[in-house]
PDB file of C-alpha atoms and ligand atoms in Angstrom:
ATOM      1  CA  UNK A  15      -2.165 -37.755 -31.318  1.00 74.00           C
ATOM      2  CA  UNK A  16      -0.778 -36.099 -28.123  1.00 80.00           C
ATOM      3  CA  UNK A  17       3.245 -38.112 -28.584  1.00 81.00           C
ATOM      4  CA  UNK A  18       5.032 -37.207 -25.543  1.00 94.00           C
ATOM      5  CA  UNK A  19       2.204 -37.076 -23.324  1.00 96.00           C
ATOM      6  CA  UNK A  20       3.440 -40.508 -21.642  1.00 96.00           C
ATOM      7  CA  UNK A  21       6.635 -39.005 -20.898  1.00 96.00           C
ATOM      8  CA  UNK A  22       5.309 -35.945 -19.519  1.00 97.00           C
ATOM      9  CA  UNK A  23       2.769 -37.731 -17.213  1.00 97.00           C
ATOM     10  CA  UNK A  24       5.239 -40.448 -16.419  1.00 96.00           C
ATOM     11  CA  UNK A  25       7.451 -37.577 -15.181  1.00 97.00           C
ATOM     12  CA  UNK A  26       4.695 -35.849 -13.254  1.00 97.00           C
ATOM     13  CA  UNK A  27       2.999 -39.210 -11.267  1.00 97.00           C
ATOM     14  CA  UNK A  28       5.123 -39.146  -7.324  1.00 97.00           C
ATOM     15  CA  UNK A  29       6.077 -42.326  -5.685  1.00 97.00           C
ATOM     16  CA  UNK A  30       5.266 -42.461  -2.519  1.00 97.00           C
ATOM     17  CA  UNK A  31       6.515 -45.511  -0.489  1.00 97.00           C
ATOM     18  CA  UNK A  32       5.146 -46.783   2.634  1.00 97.00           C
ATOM     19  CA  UNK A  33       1.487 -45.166   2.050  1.00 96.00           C
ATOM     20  CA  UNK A  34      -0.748 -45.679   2.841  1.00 89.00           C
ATOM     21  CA  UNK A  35       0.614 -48.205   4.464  1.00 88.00           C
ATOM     22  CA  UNK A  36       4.203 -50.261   4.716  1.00 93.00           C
ATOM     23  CA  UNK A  37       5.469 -51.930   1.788  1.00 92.00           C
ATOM     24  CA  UNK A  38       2.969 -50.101  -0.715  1.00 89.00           C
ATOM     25  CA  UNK A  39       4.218 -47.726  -3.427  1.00 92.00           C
ATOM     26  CA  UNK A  40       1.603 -45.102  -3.828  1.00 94.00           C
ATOM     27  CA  UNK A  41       1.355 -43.097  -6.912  1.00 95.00           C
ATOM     28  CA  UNK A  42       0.074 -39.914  -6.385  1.00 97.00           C
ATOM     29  CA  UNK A  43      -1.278 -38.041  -9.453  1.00 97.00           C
ATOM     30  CA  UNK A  44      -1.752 -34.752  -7.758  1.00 97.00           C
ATOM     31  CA  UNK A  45       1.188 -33.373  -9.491  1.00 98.00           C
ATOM     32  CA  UNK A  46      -0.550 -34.256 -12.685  1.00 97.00           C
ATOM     33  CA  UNK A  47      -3.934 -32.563 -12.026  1.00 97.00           C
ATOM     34  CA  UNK A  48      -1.659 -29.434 -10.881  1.00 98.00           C
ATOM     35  CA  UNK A  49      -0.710 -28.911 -14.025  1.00 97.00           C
ATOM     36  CA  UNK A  50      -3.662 -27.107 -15.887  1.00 95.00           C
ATOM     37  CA  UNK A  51      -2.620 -27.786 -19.628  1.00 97.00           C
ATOM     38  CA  UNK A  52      -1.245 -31.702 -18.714  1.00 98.00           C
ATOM     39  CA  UNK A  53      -4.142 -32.335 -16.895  1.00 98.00           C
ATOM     40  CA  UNK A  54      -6.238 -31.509 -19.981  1.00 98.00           C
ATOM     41  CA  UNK A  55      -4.539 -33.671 -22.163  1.00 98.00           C
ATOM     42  CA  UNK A  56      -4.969 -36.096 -19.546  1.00 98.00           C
ATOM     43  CA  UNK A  57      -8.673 -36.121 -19.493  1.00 98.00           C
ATOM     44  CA  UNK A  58      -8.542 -35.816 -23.096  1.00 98.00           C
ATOM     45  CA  UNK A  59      -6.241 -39.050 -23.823  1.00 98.00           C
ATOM     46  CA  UNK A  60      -8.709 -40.863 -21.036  1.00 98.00           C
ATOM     47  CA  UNK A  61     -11.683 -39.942 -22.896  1.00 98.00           C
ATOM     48  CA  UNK A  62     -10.102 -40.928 -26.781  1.00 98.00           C
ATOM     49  CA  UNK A  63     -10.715 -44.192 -26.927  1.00 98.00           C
ATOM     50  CA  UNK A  64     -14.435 -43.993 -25.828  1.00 98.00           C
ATOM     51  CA  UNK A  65     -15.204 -41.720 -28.534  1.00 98.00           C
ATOM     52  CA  UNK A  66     -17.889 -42.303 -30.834  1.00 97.00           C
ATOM     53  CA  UNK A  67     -18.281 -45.487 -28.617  1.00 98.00           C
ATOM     54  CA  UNK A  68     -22.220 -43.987 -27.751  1.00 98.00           C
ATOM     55  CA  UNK A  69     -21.338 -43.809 -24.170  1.00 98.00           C
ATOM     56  CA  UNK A  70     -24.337 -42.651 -22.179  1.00 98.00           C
ATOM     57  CA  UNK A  71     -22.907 -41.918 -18.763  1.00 98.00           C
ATOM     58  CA  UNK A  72     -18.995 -42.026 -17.046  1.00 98.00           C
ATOM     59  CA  UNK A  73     -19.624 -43.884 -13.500  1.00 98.00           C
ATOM     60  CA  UNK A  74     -16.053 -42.893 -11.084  1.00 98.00           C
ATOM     61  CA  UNK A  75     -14.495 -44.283  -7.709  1.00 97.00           C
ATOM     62  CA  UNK A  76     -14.754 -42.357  -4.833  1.00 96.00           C
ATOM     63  CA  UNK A  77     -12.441 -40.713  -4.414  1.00 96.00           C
ATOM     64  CA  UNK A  78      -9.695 -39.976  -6.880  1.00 97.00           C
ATOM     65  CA  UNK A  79     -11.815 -41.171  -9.709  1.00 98.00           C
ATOM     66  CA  UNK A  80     -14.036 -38.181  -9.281  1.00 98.00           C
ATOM     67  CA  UNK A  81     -10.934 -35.999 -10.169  1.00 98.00           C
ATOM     68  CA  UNK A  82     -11.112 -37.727 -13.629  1.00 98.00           C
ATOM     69  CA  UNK A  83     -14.457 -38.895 -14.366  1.00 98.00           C
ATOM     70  CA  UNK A  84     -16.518 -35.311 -14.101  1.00 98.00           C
ATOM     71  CA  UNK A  85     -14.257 -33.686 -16.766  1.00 98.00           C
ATOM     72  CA  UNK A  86     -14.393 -36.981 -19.096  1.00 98.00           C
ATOM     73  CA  UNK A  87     -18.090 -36.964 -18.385  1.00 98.00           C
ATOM     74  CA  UNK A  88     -18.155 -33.424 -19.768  1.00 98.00           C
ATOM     75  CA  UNK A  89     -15.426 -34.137 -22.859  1.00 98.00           C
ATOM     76  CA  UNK A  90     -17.627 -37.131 -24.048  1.00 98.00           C
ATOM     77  CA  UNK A  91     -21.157 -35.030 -23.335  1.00 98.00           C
ATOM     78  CA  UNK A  92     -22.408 -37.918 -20.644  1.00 98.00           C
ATOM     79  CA  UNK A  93     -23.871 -37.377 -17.097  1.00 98.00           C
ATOM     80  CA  UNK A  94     -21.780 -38.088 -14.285  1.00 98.00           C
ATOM     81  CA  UNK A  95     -22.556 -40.745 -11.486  1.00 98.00           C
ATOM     82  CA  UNK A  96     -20.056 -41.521  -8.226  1.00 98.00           C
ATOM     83  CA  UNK A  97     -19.683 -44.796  -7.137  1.00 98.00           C
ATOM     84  CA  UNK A  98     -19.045 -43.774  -3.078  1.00 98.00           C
ATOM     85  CA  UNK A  99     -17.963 -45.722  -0.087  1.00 96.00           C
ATOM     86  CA  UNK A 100     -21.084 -47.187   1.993  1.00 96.00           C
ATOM     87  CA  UNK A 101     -22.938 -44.439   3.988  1.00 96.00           C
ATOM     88  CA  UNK A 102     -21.898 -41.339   1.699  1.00 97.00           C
ATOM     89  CA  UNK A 103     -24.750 -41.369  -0.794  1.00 98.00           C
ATOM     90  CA  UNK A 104     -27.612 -39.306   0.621  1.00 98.00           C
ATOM     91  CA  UNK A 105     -30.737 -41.316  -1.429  1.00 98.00           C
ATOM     92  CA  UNK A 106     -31.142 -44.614  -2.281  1.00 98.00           C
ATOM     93  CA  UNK A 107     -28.297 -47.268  -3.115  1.00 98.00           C
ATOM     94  CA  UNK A 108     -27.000 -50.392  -4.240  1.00 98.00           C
ATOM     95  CA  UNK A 109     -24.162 -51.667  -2.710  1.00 98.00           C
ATOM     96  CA  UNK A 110     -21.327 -54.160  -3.431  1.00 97.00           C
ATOM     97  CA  UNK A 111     -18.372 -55.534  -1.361  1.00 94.00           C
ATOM     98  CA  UNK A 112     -14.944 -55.845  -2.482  1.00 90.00           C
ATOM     99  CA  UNK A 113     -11.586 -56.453  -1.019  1.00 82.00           C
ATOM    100  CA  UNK A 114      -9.206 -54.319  -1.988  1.00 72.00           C
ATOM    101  CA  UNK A 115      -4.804 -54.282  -1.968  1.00 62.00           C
ATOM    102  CA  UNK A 116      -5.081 -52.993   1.144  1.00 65.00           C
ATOM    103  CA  UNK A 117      -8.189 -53.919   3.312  1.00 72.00           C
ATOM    104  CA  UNK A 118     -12.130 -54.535   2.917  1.00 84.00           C
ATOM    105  CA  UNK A 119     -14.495 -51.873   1.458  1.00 89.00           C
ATOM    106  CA  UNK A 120     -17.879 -51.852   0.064  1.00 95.00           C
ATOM    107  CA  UNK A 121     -19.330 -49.134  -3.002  1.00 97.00           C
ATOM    108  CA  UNK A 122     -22.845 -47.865  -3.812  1.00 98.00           C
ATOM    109  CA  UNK A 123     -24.537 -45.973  -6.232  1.00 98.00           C
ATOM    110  CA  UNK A 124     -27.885 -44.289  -6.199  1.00 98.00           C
ATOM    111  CA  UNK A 125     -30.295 -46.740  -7.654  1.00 98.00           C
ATOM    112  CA  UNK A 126     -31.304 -43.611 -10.424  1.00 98.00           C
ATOM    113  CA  UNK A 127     -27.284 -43.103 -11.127  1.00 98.00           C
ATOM    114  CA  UNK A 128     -27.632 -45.714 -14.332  1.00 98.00           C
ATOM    115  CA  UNK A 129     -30.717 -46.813 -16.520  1.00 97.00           C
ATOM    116  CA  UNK A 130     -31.609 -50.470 -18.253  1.00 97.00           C
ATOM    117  CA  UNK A 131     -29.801 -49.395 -21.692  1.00 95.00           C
ATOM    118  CA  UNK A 132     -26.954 -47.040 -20.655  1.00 98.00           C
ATOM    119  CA  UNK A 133     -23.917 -47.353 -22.257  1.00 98.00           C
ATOM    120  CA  UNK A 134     -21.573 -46.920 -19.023  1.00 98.00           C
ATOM    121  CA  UNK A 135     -17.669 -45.767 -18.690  1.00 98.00           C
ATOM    122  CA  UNK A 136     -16.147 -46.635 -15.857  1.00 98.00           C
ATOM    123  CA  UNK A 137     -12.734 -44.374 -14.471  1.00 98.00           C
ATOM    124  CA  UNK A 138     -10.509 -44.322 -12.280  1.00 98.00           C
ATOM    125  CA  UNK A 139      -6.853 -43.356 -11.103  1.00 97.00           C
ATOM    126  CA  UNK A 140      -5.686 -46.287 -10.570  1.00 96.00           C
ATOM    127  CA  UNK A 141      -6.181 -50.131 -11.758  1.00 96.00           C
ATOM    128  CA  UNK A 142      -4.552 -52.617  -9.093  1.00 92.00           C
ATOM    129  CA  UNK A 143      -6.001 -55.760  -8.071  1.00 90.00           C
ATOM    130  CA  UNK A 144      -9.453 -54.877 -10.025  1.00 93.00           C
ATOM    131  CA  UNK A 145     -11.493 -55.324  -7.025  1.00 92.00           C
ATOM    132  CA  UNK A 146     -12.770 -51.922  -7.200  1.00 94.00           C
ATOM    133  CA  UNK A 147     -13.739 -51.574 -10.697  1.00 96.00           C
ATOM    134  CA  UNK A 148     -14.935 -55.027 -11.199  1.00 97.00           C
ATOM    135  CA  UNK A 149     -17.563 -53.988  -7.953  1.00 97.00           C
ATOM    136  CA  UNK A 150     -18.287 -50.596  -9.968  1.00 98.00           C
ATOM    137  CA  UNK A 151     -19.339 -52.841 -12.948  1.00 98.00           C
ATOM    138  CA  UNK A 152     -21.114 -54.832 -10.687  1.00 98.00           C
ATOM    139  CA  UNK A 153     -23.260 -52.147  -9.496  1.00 98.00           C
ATOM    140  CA  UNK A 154     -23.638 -50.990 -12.830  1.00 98.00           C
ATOM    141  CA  UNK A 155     -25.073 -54.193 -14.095  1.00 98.00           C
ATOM    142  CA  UNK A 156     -27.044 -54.198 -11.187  1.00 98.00           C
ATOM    143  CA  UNK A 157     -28.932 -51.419 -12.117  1.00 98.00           C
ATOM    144  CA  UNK A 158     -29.490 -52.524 -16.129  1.00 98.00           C
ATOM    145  CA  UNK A 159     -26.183 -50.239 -17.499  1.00 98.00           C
ATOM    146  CA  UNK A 160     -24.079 -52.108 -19.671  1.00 98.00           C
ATOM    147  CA  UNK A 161     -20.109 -51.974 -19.125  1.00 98.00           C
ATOM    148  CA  UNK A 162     -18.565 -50.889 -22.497  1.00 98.00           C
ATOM    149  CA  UNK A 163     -15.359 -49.606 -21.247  1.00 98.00           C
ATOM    150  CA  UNK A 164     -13.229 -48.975 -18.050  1.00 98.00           C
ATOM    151  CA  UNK A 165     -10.321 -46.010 -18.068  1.00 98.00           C
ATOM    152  CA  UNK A 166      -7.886 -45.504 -15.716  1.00 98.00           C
ATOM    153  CA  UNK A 167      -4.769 -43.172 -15.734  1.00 98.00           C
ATOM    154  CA  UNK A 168      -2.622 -45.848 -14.366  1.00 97.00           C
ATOM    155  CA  UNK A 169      -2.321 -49.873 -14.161  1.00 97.00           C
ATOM    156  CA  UNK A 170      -0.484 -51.633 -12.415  1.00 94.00           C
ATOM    157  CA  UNK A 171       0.195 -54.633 -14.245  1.00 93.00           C
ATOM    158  CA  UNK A 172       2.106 -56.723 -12.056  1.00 92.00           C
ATOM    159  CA  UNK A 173      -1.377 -57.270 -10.026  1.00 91.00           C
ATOM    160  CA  UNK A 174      -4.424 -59.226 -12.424  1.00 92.00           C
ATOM    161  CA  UNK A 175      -6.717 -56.282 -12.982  1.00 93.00           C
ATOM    162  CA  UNK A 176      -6.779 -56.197 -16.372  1.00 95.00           C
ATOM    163  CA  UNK A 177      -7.331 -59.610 -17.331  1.00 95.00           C
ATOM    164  CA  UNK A 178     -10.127 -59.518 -14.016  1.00 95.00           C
ATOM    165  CA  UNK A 179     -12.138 -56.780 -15.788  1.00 97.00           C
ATOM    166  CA  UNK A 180     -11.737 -58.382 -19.357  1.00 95.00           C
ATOM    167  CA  UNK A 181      -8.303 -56.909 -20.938  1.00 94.00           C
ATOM    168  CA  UNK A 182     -10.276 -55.496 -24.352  1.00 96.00           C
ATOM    169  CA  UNK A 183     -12.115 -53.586 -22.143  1.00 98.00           C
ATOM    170  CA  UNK A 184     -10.185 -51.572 -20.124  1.00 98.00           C
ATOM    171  CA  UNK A 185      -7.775 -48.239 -21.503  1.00 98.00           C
ATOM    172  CA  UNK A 186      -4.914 -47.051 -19.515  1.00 97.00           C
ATOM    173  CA  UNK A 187      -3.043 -44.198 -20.483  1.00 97.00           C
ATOM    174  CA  UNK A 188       0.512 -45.444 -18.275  1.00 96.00           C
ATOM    175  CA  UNK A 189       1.324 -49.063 -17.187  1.00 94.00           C
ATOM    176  CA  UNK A 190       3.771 -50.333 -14.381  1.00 92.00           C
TER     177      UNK A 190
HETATM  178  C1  LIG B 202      -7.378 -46.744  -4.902  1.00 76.64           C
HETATM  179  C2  LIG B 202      -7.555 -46.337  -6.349  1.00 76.64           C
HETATM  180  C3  LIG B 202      -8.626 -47.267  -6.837  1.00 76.64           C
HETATM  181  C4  LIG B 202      -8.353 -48.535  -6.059  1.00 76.64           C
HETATM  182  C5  LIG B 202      -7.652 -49.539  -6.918  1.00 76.64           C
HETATM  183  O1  LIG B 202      -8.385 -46.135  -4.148  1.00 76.64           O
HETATM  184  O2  LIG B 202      -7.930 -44.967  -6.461  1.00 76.64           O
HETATM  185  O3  LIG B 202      -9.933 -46.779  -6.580  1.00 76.64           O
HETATM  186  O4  LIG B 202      -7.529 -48.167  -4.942  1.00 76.64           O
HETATM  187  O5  LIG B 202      -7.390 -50.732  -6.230  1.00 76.64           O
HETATM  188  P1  LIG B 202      -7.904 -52.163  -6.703  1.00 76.64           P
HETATM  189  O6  LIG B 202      -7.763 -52.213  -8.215  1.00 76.64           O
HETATM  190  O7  LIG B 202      -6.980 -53.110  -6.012  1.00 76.64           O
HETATM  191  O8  LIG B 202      -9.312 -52.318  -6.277  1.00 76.64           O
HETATM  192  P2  LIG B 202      -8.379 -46.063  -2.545  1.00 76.64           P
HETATM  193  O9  LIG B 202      -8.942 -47.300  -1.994  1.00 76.64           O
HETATM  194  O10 LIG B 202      -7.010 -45.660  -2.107  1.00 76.64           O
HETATM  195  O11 LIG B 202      -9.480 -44.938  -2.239  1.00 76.64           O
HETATM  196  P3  LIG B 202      -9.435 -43.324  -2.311  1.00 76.64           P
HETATM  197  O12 LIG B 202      -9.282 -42.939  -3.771  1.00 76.64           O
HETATM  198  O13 LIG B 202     -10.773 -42.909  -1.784  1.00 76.64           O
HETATM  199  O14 LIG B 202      -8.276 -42.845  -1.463  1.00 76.64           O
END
């Protein structure tokens, strides 16, 4: 059990106000990924819970999700799939539209990226309204993957994303 590691990230995550735009608090994690031995026990404290949970393959957002899910997808021995903003995603896709805290987006996934029977882990950076990850799980069911888990560095949970996704589902390592 890694005990301060809360502290330490805590300390590392940057407010940003006003981006990306007015009125919005960013929290940027680059500090945290800067920091070669914290952002180990990072991935590491992401990946914990999942565990022994049989997870087949780790599904991230585009685009700070990436950052996360390839090494978490290599600490639980899973392939890797992105989940990438409509028109990135060179083969073919399924797609789902969300709306997000700030604006309208839509997210795909190659239509090989999950199997009928994977055991699917969904990450992120961030959890704030949910519409993001609850499309991601969309496009996972789509495809015949089955949803065990969703982790995410941060939640914010003054917004309903955890109870959106299911709250036994869904791991965060800091909350707001
Ligand atoms: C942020 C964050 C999540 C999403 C969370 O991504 O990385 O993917 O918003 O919001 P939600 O829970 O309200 O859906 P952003 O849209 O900024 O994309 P980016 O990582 O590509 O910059």
């Amino acid at each position: 059990h890694d005990s301060n590691l809360l502290e330490d990230v805590k300390a590392r995550v940057r407010d940003v106000p006003d981006f990306p735009k007015p009125g919005i608090l960013f929290k940027d994690v680059t500090p945290v990924l800067a920091d070669p031995h914290l952002f180990g026990r990072v991935v590491n404290a992401m990946a914990a819970p999942f565990r022994g949970r049989h997870i087949t393959k780790v599904v991230a957002v585009e685009a700070r999700g990436f950052l996360l899910g390839a090494p978490i997808a290599l600490a639980l021995h899973t392939g890797f799939a992105p989940a990438r903003k409509p028109g990135k995603l060179p083969y073919k896709s399924v797609m789902e539209r969300y709306s997000l805290e700030y604006g309208d987006d839509g997210l795909q996934l190659h239509e090989d990226a999950v199997s009928r029977g994977d055991r699917v882990l969904i990450v992120d950076d961030l959890l704030a309204t949910g519409g993001t990850a609850a499309a991601t799980a969309r496009l996972v069911s789509k495809l015949g993957g089955e949803v065990v888990g969703f982790s995410f560095l941060i939640s914010l949970d003054f917004l309903p994303g955890r109870e959106r996704l299911g709250a036994e589902k869904v791991c965060a390592l800091l909350s707001y």
